[in-house]
PDB file of C-alpha atoms in Angstrom:
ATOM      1  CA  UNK Q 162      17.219   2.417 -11.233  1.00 38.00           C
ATOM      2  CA  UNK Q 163      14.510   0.097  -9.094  1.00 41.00           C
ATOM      3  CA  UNK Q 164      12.531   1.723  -6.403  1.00 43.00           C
ATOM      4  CA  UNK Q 165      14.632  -0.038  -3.300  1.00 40.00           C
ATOM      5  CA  UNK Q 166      17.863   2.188  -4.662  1.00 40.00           C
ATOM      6  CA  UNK Q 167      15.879   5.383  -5.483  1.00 42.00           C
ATOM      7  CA  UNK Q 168      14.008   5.357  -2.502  1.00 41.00           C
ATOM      8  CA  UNK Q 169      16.914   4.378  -0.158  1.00 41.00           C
ATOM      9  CA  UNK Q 170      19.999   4.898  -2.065  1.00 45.00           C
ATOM     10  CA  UNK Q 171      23.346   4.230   0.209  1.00 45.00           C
ATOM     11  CA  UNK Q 172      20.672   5.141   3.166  1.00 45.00           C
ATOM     12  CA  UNK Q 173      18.218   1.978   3.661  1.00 46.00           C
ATOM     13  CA  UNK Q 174      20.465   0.847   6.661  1.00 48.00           C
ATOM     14  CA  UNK Q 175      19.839   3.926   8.813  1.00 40.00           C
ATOM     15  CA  UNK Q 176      16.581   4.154   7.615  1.00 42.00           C
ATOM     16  CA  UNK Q 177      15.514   0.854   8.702  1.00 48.00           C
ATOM     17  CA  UNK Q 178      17.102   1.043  12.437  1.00 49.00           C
ATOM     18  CA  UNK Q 179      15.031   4.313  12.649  1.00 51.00           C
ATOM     19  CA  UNK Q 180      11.679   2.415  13.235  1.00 60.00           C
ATOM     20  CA  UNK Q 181       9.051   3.414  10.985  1.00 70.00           C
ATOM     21  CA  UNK Q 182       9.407   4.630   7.802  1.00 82.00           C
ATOM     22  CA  UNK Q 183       7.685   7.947   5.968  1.00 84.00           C
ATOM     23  CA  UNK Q 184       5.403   6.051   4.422  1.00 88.00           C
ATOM     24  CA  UNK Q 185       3.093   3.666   6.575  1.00 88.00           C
ATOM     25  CA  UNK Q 186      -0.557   1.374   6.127  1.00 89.00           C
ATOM     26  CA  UNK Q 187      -2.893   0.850   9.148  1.00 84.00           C
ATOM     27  CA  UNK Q 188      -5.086  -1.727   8.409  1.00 84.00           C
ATOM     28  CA  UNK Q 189      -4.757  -5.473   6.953  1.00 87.00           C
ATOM     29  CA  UNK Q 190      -6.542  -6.721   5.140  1.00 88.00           C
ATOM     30  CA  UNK Q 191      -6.317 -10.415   5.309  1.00 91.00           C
ATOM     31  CA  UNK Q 192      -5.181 -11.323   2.611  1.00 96.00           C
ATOM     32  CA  UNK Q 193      -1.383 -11.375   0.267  1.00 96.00           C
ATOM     33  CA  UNK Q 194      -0.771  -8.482  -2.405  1.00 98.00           C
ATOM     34  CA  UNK Q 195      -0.638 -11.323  -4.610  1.00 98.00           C
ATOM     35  CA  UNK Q 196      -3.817 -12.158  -4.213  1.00 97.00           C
ATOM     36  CA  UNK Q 197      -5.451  -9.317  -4.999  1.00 97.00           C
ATOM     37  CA  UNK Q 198      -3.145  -7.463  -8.184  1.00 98.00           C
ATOM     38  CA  UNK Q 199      -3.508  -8.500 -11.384  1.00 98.00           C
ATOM     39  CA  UNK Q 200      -0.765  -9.638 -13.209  1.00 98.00           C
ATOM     40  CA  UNK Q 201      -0.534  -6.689 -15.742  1.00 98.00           C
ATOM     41  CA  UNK Q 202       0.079  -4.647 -13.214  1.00 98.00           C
ATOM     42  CA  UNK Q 203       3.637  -6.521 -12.837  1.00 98.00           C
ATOM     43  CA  UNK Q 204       5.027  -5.313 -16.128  1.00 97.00           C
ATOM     44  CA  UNK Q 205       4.829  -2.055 -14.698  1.00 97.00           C
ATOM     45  CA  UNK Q 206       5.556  -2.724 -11.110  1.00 97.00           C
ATOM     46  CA  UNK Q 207       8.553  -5.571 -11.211  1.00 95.00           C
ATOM     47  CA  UNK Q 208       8.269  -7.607  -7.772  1.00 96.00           C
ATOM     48  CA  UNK Q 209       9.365 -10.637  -6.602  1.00 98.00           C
ATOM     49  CA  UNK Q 210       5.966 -12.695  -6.988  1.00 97.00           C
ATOM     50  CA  UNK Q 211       7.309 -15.192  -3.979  1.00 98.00           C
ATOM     51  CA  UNK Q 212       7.633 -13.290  -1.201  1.00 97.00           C
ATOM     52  CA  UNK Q 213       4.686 -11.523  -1.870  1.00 97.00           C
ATOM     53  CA  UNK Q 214       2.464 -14.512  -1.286  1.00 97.00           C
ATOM     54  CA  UNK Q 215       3.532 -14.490   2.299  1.00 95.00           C
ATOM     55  CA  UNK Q 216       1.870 -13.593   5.592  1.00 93.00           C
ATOM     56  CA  UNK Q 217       4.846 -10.894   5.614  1.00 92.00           C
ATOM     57  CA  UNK Q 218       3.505  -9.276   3.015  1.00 91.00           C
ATOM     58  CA  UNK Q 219       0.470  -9.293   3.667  1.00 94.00           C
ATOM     59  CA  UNK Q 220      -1.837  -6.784   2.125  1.00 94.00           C
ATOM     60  CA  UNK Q 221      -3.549  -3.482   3.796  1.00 92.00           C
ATOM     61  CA  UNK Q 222      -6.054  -0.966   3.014  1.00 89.00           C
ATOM     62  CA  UNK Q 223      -4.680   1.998   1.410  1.00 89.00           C
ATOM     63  CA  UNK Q 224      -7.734   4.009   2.633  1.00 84.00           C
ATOM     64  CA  UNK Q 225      -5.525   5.713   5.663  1.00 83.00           C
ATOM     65  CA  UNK Q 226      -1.752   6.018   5.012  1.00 87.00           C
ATOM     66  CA  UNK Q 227       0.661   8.180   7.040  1.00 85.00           C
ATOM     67  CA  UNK Q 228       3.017   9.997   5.003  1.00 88.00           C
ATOM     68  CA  UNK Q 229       5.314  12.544   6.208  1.00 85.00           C
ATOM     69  CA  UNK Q 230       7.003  14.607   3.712  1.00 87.00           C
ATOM     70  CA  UNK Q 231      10.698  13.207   3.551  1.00 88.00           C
ATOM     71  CA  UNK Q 232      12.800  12.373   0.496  1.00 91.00           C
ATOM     72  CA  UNK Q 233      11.617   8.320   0.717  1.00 89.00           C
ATOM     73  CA  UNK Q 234       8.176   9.652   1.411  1.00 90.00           C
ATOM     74  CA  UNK Q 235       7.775  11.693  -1.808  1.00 93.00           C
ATOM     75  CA  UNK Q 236       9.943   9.064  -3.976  1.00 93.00           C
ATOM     76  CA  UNK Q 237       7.029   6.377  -3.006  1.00 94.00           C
ATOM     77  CA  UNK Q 238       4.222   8.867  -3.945  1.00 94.00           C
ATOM     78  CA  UNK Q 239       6.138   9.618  -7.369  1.00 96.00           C
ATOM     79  CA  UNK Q 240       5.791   6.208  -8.367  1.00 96.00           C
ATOM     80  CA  UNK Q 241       2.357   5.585  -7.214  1.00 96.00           C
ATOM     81  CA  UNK Q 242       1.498   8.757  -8.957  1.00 97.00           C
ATOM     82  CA  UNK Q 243       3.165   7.725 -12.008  1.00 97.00           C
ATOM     83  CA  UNK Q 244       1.060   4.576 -12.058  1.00 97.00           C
ATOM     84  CA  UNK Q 245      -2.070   5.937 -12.046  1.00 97.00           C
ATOM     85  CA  UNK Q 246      -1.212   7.947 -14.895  1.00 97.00           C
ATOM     86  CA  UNK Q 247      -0.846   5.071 -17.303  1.00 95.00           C
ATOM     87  CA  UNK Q 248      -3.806   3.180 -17.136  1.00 92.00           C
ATOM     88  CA  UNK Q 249      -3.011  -0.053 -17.733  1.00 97.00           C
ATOM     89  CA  UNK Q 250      -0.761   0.078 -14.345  1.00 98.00           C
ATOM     90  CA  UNK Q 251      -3.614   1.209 -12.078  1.00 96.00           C
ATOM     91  CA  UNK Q 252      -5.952  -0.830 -14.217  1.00 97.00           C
ATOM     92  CA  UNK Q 253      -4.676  -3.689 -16.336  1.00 98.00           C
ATOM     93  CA  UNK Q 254      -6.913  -5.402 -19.204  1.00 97.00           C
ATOM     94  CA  UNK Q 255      -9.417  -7.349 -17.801  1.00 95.00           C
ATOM     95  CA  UNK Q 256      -9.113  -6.103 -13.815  1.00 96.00           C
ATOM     96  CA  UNK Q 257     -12.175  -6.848 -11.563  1.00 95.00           C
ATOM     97  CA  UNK Q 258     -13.022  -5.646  -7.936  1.00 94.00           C
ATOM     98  CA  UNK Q 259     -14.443  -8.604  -7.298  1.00 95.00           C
ATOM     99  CA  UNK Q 260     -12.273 -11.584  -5.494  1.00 95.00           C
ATOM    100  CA  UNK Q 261     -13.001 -15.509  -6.035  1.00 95.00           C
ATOM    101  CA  UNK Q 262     -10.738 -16.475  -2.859  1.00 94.00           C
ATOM    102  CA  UNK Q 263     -10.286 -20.165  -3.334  1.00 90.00           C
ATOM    103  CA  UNK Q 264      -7.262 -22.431  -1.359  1.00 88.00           C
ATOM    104  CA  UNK Q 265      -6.635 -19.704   0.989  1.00 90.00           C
ATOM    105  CA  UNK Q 266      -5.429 -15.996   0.710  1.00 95.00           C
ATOM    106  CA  UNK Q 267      -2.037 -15.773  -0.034  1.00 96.00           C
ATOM    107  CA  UNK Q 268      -0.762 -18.519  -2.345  1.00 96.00           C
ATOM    108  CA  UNK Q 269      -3.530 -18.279  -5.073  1.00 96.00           C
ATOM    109  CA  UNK Q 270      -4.547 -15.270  -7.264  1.00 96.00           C
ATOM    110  CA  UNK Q 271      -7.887 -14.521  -6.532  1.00 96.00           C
ATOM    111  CA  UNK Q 272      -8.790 -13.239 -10.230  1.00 96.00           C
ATOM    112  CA  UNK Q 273      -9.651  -9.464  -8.993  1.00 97.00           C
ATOM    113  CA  UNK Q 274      -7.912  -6.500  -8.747  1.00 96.00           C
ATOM    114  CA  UNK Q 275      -7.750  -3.494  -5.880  1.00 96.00           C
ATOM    115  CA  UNK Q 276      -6.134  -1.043  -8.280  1.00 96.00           C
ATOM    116  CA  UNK Q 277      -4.667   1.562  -5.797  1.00 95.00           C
ATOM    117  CA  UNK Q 278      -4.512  -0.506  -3.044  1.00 96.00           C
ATOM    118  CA  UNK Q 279      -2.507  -2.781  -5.001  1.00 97.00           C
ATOM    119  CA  UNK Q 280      -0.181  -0.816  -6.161  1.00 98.00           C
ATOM    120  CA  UNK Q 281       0.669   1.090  -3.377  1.00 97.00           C
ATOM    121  CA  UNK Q 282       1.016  -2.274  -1.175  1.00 97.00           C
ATOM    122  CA  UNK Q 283       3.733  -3.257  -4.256  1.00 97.00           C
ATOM    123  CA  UNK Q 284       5.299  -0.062  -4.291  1.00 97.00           C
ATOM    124  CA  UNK Q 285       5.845  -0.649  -0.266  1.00 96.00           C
ATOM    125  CA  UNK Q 286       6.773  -3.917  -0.419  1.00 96.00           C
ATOM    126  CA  UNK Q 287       9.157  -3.375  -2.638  1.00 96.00           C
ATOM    127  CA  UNK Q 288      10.353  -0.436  -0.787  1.00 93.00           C
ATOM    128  CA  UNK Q 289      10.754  -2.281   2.454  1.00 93.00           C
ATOM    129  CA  UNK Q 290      12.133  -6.146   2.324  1.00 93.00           C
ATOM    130  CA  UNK Q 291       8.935  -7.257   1.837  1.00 95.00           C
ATOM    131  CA  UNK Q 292       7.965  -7.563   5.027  1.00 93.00           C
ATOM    132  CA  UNK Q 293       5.026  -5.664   6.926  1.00 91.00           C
ATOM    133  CA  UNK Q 294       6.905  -4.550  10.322  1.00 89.00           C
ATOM    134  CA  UNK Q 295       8.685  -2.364   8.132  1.00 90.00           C
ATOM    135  CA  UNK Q 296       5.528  -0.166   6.877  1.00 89.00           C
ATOM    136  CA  UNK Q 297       2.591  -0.752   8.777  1.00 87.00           C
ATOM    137  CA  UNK Q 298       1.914   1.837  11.798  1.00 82.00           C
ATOM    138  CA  UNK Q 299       1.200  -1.091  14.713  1.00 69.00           C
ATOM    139  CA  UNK Q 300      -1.666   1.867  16.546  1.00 67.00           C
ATOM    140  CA  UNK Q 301      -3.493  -0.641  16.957  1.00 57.00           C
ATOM    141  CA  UNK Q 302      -7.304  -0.240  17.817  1.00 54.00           C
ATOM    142  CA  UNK Q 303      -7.254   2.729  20.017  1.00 51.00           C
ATOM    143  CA  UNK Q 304      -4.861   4.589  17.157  1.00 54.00           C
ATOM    144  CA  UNK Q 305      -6.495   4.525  14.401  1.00 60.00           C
ATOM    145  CA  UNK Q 306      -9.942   3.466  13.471  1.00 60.00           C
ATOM    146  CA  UNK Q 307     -11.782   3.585  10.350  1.00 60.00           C
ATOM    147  CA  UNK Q 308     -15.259   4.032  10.105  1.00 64.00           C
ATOM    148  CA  UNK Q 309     -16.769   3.181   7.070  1.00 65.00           C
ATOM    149  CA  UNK Q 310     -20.626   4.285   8.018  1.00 73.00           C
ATOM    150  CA  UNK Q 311     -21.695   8.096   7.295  1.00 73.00           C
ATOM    151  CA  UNK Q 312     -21.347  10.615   9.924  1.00 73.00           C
ATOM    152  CA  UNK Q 313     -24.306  12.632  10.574  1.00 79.00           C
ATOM    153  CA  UNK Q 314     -23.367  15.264  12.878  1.00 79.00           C
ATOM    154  CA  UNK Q 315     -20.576  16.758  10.661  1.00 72.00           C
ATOM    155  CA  UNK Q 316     -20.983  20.218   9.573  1.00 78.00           C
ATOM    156  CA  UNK Q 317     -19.180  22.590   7.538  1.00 76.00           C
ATOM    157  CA  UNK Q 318     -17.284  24.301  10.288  1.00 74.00           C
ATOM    158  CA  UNK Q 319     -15.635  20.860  10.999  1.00 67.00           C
ATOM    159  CA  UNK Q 320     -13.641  21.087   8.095  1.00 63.00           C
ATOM    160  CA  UNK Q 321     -12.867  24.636   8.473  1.00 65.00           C
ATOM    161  CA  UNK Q 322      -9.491  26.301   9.107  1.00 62.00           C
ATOM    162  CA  UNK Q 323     -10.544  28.538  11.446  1.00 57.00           C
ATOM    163  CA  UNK Q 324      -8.521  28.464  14.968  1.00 50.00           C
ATOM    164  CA  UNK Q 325     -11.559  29.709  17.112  1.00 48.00           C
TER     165      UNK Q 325
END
């Protein structure tokens, strides 16, 4: 069974006119999913290698997801979960961090590798027509920003559960 009919079975219809799925990505990141997986991770991950070069598709950070706790929600996370279990889906022979962006950002493989963002973009894009509307949040600035710069007036009692 793919991921499109275990995640949606007779479903993806309603799903889709719903509006957002269980499962969404904040931030792009400028570039295709093609660009950025290496191929090895394919023979884990079947995907259709065209319409992930597009702008459609179009690759986000996986640093902030939204996942609510619904049957599609936890199907995704099986999957990426079962990736990074075998390591030669989260990290095929020979992946690099480092990009070599050439003709562009979509069309061309860019020799590198972002491991779990890669293969959570797949697993998405797969999931949802290949196309971006369909799993990104659309907060825009004011909804969700990421800060990638230490905080230094963070304490212990921030991350408390206390209610007082």
């Amino acid at each position: 069974m793919d991921v499109i009919s275990s995640v949606y079975g007779n479903n993806k219809a309603s799903l889709m006119q719903c509006g957002k799925p269980a499962f969404m990505l904040h931030s792009p990141s400028g570039h295709s999913i093609f660009a950025v997986t290496n191929p090895g991770t394919y023979k884990y991950i079947p995907t259709n290698i065209e319409a992930i070069k597009k702008e459609a598709s179009m690759n986000h950070d996986a640093s902030f997801a939204f996942v609510a706790r619904t049957e599609d929600g936890v199907e995704i996370l099986k999957w990426y979960v079962l990736c990074a279990l075998e390591k030669d889906c989260m990290a095929p022979p020979g992946a690099q961090l480092q990009c070599k962006f050439k003709d562009g950002r979509y069309k061309n493989y860019a020799n590198c590798h972002r491991y779990d963002q890669s293969v959570i973009n797949l697993l998405l894009s797969n999931s949802y027509g290949y196309d971006i509307k369909n799993y990104i949040s659309s907060l825009g600035e004011e909804g969700a920003v990421i800060s990638r710069e230490a905080a230094t007036d963070l304490s212990e009692r921030n991350f408390s559960c206390s209610l007082g």
